[in-house]
Amino acid sequence: MQKPNRGIIFNLIFWLLYFLYEWFGLAALSGDYRLYFVNACMALPLSFIISYLTVHVFIKKFYNKGERLKFWFFQIIVTLILLLIRRNINYYIIYPEFYPAAQKIPLLSFGKLIVELVNLYLIAGVYALFYFVQAWYEEKQRAQSLLQQKTMAELELLKSQVQPHFIFNALNNIYSTALKTSPETAKLVAHLSSFLNYNLYEAKQPFVLLTSELAYLKHYIELQKNRYGSKLDAAVNIYGEINELYIAPLLLLPLVENCFKHGIANSISPGWIRIDVVRQEDQFSIKIENSVEGKIEPGDPKNDGIGIKNVQQRLQLIYPDTHEWKMVEGLHSYLVIIKIMISK
C-alpha cells in the first residue's frame, strides 16, 4: 500500500476512534449521550486542526528546516486562537444548556484555559506519536538502504579498479605523445584522464564540492563533443557563489547522459544542452535541459529509465525533506530541476 493511502486510512481510523471516545467513552460514565455527542462534534475539528498543523506544517516546514523561531511563533498563535475558540464554545454553547452553573467561572479563567490547553495537546501528542515512530522507522530503513547502496557501489568500484595506476600511466604516455603530434587528441586524453580520476577516487566520498561535480560533467561533455561535433551546443552556467557548496557525487551524470541518449543522439538537426546552477540564500538549484525532436511518449525511457529512478531514489535517501524534484516536458525540450536546501 502506498504511503499517502496509508496516511489517509490512519487519519480516518484515528479521528473516528477519537470521536467515539469523546462521545460514547465519556458518556458511558454519566449516561448523558446527547451532551457528549455535542462535545465530540465541537472538540474533534479543533483537535484535528492543531494536530495536523503541528505535525504536517509547523514541524515539517519550519522545525525540521531549522526555522525554530517561525515554528514557535505560528505554534503559539494558532494555539491561542484555537484555545479561545474552544473556550467560547464551551462557555456560550455547551455550558448554557448542560452546565449553567459553570458560567459563574470567568470566560478567560486561567485554570479553565490550562484545562482546555491540556485537552487540545493531549490528543495532538498521541497523534504526533504515530508520525514520530514512522519517521524513526523510515530513517532507520533509509540508513540501511544507504549502507547497502554504498557497499554495492564499493564492490562495483573494486571490480572496475583493474590496475588504475597502469591506466593513468598509459594515458599520460598517450597524452605526451599526442601533445606533439595531435593537440586535439591530447585534449581528449586529458578530459578522459580527469573523468576517470573522478570516478575512481573523488567519487568515493559521501559528498564532494559542487564545483568538482560540475568540472566532472564538463569533462564528460567535452568527450561527447568529439563525437557529435557541430551538432552539439552545450553550456554550463553558474549564477552566484558556489565554491563552498557540497553535493553527493555522481548524482547529476545520469541526467546529463539522458540528455545525450534521448535528446542529442536522436536528433537529426543540431541540438543543445544547458546546465544552470543557481545559488540562493537557503538553497541551490540545478537545471538540466536539452533539446528534443518530437514529443516524448509516456513509456519513453527518458521518463521511466533506470537512471532517472536512481537519481530520484538517491535524492530521497540523501536529502529527505530537503530537496525538490521537477520534470518539465516542453514541445521541443526536456527539463529537470533539482533544488537542494543548504545545510546550516
Coordinates of C-alpha atoms in Angstrom, one line a residue:
M1 CA 0.0 0.0 0.0
Q2 CA 1.3 3.4 -0.9
K3 CA 2.2 5.9 1.9
P4 CA -0.4 8.5 1.0
N5 CA -3.2 5.9 1.2
R6 CA -1.8 4.5 4.4
G7 CA -1.8 8.0 5.9
I8 CA -5.4 8.7 4.9
I9 CA -6.5 5.4 6.4
F10 CA -4.7 6.1 9.6
N11 CA -6.3 9.5 9.9
L12 CA -9.8 8.2 9.2
I13 CA -9.4 5.5 11.9
F14 CA -7.7 7.7 14.4
W15 CA -10.2 10.5 14.3
L16 CA -13.1 8.1 14.2
L17 CA -11.8 6.4 17.4
Y18 CA -11.3 9.8 19.0
F19 CA -14.8 10.9 18.1
L20 CA -16.3 7.7 19.5
Y21 CA -14.2 8.1 22.7
E22 CA -15.4 11.7 23.2
W23 CA -19.0 10.6 22.6
F24 CA -19.5 7.0 23.9
G25 CA -16.4 6.7 26.2
L26 CA -17.2 9.7 28.3
A27 CA -21.0 9.4 28.0
A28 CA -20.8 5.9 29.4
L29 CA -19.7 7.4 32.8
S30 CA -22.7 9.7 33.1
G31 CA -25.3 8.4 30.7
D32 CA -25.7 11.8 29.0
Y33 CA -25.1 10.8 25.4
R34 CA -26.5 13.9 23.9
L35 CA -24.2 16.2 25.9
Y36 CA -21.1 14.3 24.9
F37 CA -22.2 14.0 21.3
V38 CA -22.3 17.8 21.1
N39 CA -19.0 18.0 22.9
A40 CA -17.4 15.5 20.4
C41 CA -18.7 17.4 17.4
M42 CA -17.2 20.6 18.9
A43 CA -13.9 19.1 20.1
L44 CA -12.9 17.0 17.0
P45 CA -12.4 19.8 14.4
L46 CA -10.2 21.8 16.8
S47 CA -8.1 18.8 17.8
F48 CA -7.7 17.9 14.2
I49 CA -6.6 21.4 13.2
I50 CA -4.0 21.7 16.0
S51 CA -2.7 18.1 15.4
Y52 CA -2.5 18.4 11.6
L53 CA -0.8 21.9 11.6
T54 CA 1.7 20.9 14.3
V55 CA 2.8 17.6 12.7
H56 CA 2.4 18.3 8.9
V57 CA 3.0 22.0 8.7
F58 CA 4.9 23.5 11.6
I59 CA 7.3 20.7 12.3
K60 CA 8.0 19.8 8.6
K61 CA 8.0 23.3 7.2
F62 CA 9.8 25.1 10.0
Y63 CA 11.2 23.0 12.8
N64 CA 12.9 20.3 10.7
K65 CA 14.4 23.0 8.5
G66 CA 16.0 24.9 11.4
E67 CA 13.5 27.7 11.4
R68 CA 12.7 27.4 15.1
L69 CA 11.5 31.0 15.6
K70 CA 8.9 30.6 12.9
F71 CA 7.8 27.3 14.4
W72 CA 7.2 28.7 17.9
F73 CA 5.6 31.9 16.5
F74 CA 3.0 30.1 14.4
Q75 CA 2.5 27.3 17.0
I76 CA 1.7 29.8 19.8
I77 CA -0.5 32.0 17.6
V78 CA -2.6 29.0 16.4
T79 CA -2.8 27.6 19.9
L80 CA -4.1 30.8 21.3
I81 CA -6.7 31.2 18.6
L82 CA -8.0 27.6 19.0
L83 CA -7.8 27.8 22.7
L84 CA -10.1 30.9 22.7
I85 CA -12.4 29.2 20.2
R86 CA -12.7 26.1 22.4
R87 CA -13.3 28.2 25.5
N88 CA -16.0 30.2 23.8
I89 CA -17.7 27.1 22.5
N90 CA -17.8 25.6 26.0
Y91 CA -18.9 28.9 27.7
Y92 CA -21.6 30.0 25.2
I93 CA -22.8 26.7 23.7
I94 CA -22.3 23.8 26.0
Y95 CA -22.5 25.4 29.4
P96 CA -25.8 27.3 29.0
E97 CA -27.7 24.1 28.1
F98 CA -25.9 21.5 30.1
Y99 CA -23.9 23.2 32.9
P100 CA -25.5 26.6 33.6
A101 CA -23.6 26.9 36.9
A102 CA -20.3 26.7 35.1
Q103 CA -20.8 30.1 33.6
K104 CA -20.1 31.6 37.0
I105 CA -16.4 31.0 36.3
P106 CA -15.0 33.8 34.1
L107 CA -14.6 33.1 30.4
L108 CA -10.9 33.7 30.5
S109 CA -10.3 31.8 33.8
F110 CA -6.6 30.8 33.9
G111 CA -7.5 27.4 35.3
K112 CA -10.0 26.6 32.6
L113 CA -7.6 27.8 29.9
I114 CA -5.0 25.4 31.2
V115 CA -7.5 22.5 31.2
E116 CA -8.5 23.4 27.6
L117 CA -4.9 23.6 26.6
V118 CA -4.2 20.2 28.0
N119 CA -7.2 18.7 26.2
L120 CA -6.0 20.2 22.9
Y121 CA -2.4 18.9 23.1
L122 CA -3.2 15.6 24.7
I123 CA -4.7 14.3 21.6
A124 CA -2.2 16.2 19.4
G125 CA 0.6 14.4 21.3
V126 CA -1.0 11.0 20.7
Y127 CA -1.5 11.9 17.0
A128 CA 2.1 13.0 16.6
L129 CA 3.5 9.9 18.3
F130 CA 2.4 7.8 15.3
Y131 CA 4.3 10.0 12.9
F132 CA 7.4 10.2 15.1
V133 CA 7.6 6.4 15.2
Q134 CA 7.0 6.3 11.5
A135 CA 9.7 8.9 10.8
W136 CA 12.2 6.9 13.1
Y137 CA 11.4 3.7 11.2
E138 CA 11.8 5.3 7.8
E139 CA 15.1 6.9 8.9
K140 CA 16.3 3.5 10.0
Q141 CA 15.3 2.0 6.7
R142 CA 16.9 4.9 4.8
A143 CA 20.2 4.4 6.7
Q144 CA 20.2 0.6 5.9
S145 CA 19.4 1.3 2.2
L146 CA 22.2 3.8 2.0
L147 CA 24.6 1.4 3.6
Q148 CA 23.6 -1.3 1.2
Q149 CA 24.0 1.0 -1.8
K150 CA 27.4 2.2 -0.5
T151 CA 28.5 -1.5 -0.1
M152 CA 27.3 -2.4 -3.6
A153 CA 28.9 0.7 -5.1
E154 CA 32.3 -0.1 -3.4
L155 CA 32.1 -3.7 -4.7
E156 CA 31.5 -2.4 -8.2
L157 CA 34.2 0.1 -7.9
L158 CA 36.6 -2.6 -6.8
K159 CA 35.7 -4.7 -9.8
S160 CA 36.4 -1.7 -12.1
Q161 CA 39.7 -0.8 -10.5
V162 CA 41.9 -3.1 -12.5
Q163 CA 45.3 -1.6 -12.1
P164 CA 44.1 2.1 -12.2
H165 CA 47.7 3.3 -11.9
F166 CA 48.6 1.4 -15.0
I167 CA 45.6 3.0 -16.8
F168 CA 46.7 6.5 -15.8
N169 CA 50.3 5.9 -16.6
A170 CA 49.2 4.7 -20.1
L171 CA 47.0 7.7 -20.6
N172 CA 49.8 10.1 -19.5
N173 CA 52.1 8.4 -22.1
I174 CA 49.5 8.8 -24.8
Y175 CA 48.9 12.4 -23.8
S176 CA 52.6 13.2 -24.0
T177 CA 52.9 11.6 -27.4
A178 CA 49.7 13.2 -28.8
L179 CA 50.7 16.6 -27.5
K180 CA 53.5 16.7 -30.1
T181 CA 51.5 15.3 -33.0
S182 CA 47.8 16.0 -32.3
P183 CA 46.9 18.6 -29.7
E184 CA 43.2 17.9 -30.2
T185 CA 43.8 14.2 -29.3
A186 CA 45.8 15.3 -26.3
K187 CA 42.9 17.4 -25.0
L188 CA 40.6 14.5 -25.3
V189 CA 43.0 12.3 -23.4
A190 CA 43.3 14.9 -20.7
H191 CA 39.5 15.1 -20.4
L192 CA 39.3 11.3 -20.2
S193 CA 42.0 11.1 -17.6
S194 CA 40.2 13.6 -15.4
F195 CA 36.9 11.9 -15.9
L196 CA 38.3 8.5 -14.8
N197 CA 40.2 10.1 -11.9
Y198 CA 37.0 11.5 -10.5
N199 CA 35.2 8.2 -10.9
L200 CA 37.9 6.1 -9.2
Y201 CA 39.0 8.4 -6.4
E202 CA 36.9 11.5 -5.7
A203 CA 33.5 9.8 -6.1
K204 CA 34.3 7.6 -3.1
Q205 CA 33.5 10.4 -0.7
P206 CA 29.9 10.8 0.6
F207 CA 29.9 14.4 -0.6
V208 CA 32.1 16.4 -2.9
L209 CA 32.4 20.1 -3.8
L210 CA 29.7 21.1 -6.3
T211 CA 32.5 22.7 -8.4
S212 CA 34.2 19.3 -8.7
E213 CA 31.0 17.7 -9.8
L214 CA 30.5 20.4 -12.4
A215 CA 34.1 20.0 -13.6
Y216 CA 33.4 16.3 -14.0
L217 CA 30.3 17.0 -16.1
K218 CA 32.3 19.4 -18.3
H219 CA 34.9 16.6 -19.0
Y220 CA 32.1 14.3 -19.9
I221 CA 30.5 16.9 -22.2
E222 CA 33.9 17.7 -23.9
L223 CA 34.3 14.0 -24.6
Q224 CA 30.8 13.9 -26.2
K225 CA 31.6 17.0 -28.3
N226 CA 34.2 14.9 -30.0
R227 CA 31.5 12.5 -31.0
Y228 CA 28.8 15.0 -32.1
G229 CA 30.9 17.9 -33.3
S230 CA 29.0 20.9 -34.6
K231 CA 25.7 19.0 -33.9
L232 CA 26.1 19.8 -30.2
D233 CA 25.8 23.2 -28.4
A234 CA 26.4 22.7 -24.7
A235 CA 26.9 25.2 -21.9
V236 CA 27.3 25.1 -18.1
N237 CA 26.2 28.4 -16.4
I238 CA 26.8 29.3 -12.8
Y239 CA 24.9 32.1 -11.1
G240 CA 26.1 33.0 -7.6
E241 CA 28.9 31.9 -5.3
I242 CA 29.0 28.1 -5.1
N243 CA 32.6 27.4 -4.0
E244 CA 31.6 26.2 -0.5
L245 CA 28.7 24.1 -1.6
Y246 CA 28.7 20.3 -1.5
I247 CA 26.7 17.6 -3.3
A248 CA 26.5 13.8 -3.4
P249 CA 29.0 12.6 -6.1
L250 CA 27.8 11.2 -9.5
L251 CA 24.3 12.5 -8.8
L252 CA 24.0 14.6 -11.9
L253 CA 25.7 12.4 -14.5
P254 CA 22.7 10.1 -15.3
L255 CA 20.7 13.2 -16.1
V256 CA 23.3 14.6 -18.4
E257 CA 23.7 11.1 -20.0
N258 CA 19.9 11.1 -20.7
C259 CA 20.3 14.5 -22.5
F260 CA 22.6 12.7 -25.0
K261 CA 20.8 9.4 -25.1
H262 CA 17.3 10.6 -25.6
G263 CA 17.9 14.1 -27.0
I264 CA 21.0 14.7 -28.9
A265 CA 21.6 11.2 -30.2
N266 CA 18.0 11.0 -31.6
S267 CA 18.2 14.4 -33.3
I268 CA 18.8 14.9 -37.0
S269 CA 19.3 18.7 -36.6
P270 CA 21.8 20.3 -34.2
G271 CA 20.8 20.0 -30.5
W272 CA 21.6 21.8 -27.3
I273 CA 22.2 21.2 -23.6
R274 CA 22.1 23.7 -20.8
I275 CA 23.1 23.2 -17.3
D276 CA 22.3 26.1 -15.0
V277 CA 23.4 26.3 -11.3
V278 CA 21.7 29.0 -9.3
R279 CA 22.8 29.8 -5.7
Q280 CA 20.1 31.3 -3.5
E281 CA 20.1 32.3 0.2
D282 CA 19.0 29.0 1.6
Q283 CA 19.2 26.6 -1.3
F284 CA 20.8 26.0 -4.7
S285 CA 19.1 24.7 -7.8
I286 CA 20.4 22.7 -10.8
K287 CA 18.5 22.9 -14.1
I288 CA 19.5 20.4 -16.8
E289 CA 17.7 21.0 -20.1
N290 CA 18.1 19.6 -23.6
S291 CA 16.5 19.9 -27.0
V292 CA 14.2 17.2 -28.1
E293 CA 12.9 16.3 -31.6
G294 CA 9.3 15.1 -31.3
K295 CA 7.1 14.6 -28.3
I296 CA 8.2 12.2 -25.5
E297 CA 5.7 9.3 -25.1
P298 CA 4.6 8.2 -21.7
G299 CA 6.6 4.9 -22.0
D300 CA 9.7 6.6 -23.2
P301 CA 12.8 5.5 -21.3
K302 CA 13.7 9.2 -20.7
N303 CA 10.7 9.2 -18.3
D304 CA 11.0 5.7 -17.0
G305 CA 14.7 4.8 -17.3
I306 CA 16.8 3.4 -14.5
G307 CA 19.0 6.5 -14.4
I308 CA 16.1 8.8 -13.6
K309 CA 14.7 6.4 -10.9
N310 CA 18.1 6.0 -9.3
V311 CA 18.6 9.8 -9.1
Q312 CA 15.2 10.2 -7.5
Q313 CA 15.9 7.4 -5.1
R314 CA 19.3 8.8 -4.1
L315 CA 17.7 12.2 -3.5
Q316 CA 15.1 10.7 -1.2
L317 CA 17.8 8.8 0.7
I318 CA 20.4 11.6 0.9
Y319 CA 18.2 14.7 1.1
P320 CA 15.0 13.6 2.8
D321 CA 12.5 16.6 3.1
T322 CA 15.3 19.0 2.0
H323 CA 15.0 18.7 -1.8
E324 CA 12.6 19.3 -4.6
W325 CA 12.4 17.4 -7.9
K326 CA 10.6 18.5 -11.0
M327 CA 10.5 17.4 -14.7
V328 CA 9.1 19.6 -17.4
E329 CA 8.3 18.4 -20.9
G330 CA 8.2 21.2 -23.4
L331 CA 7.3 21.0 -27.1
H332 CA 10.9 20.8 -28.1
S333 CA 12.8 20.5 -24.8
Y334 CA 13.1 18.4 -21.7
L335 CA 13.9 20.0 -18.3
V336 CA 14.9 18.5 -15.0
I337 CA 15.1 20.8 -11.9
I338 CA 16.7 19.8 -8.6
K339 CA 16.6 22.1 -5.6
I340 CA 18.6 21.3 -2.5
M341 CA 18.4 23.1 0.8
I342 CA 21.8 24.4 2.1
S343 CA 22.7 22.9 5.5
K344 CA 23.2 25.5 8.1

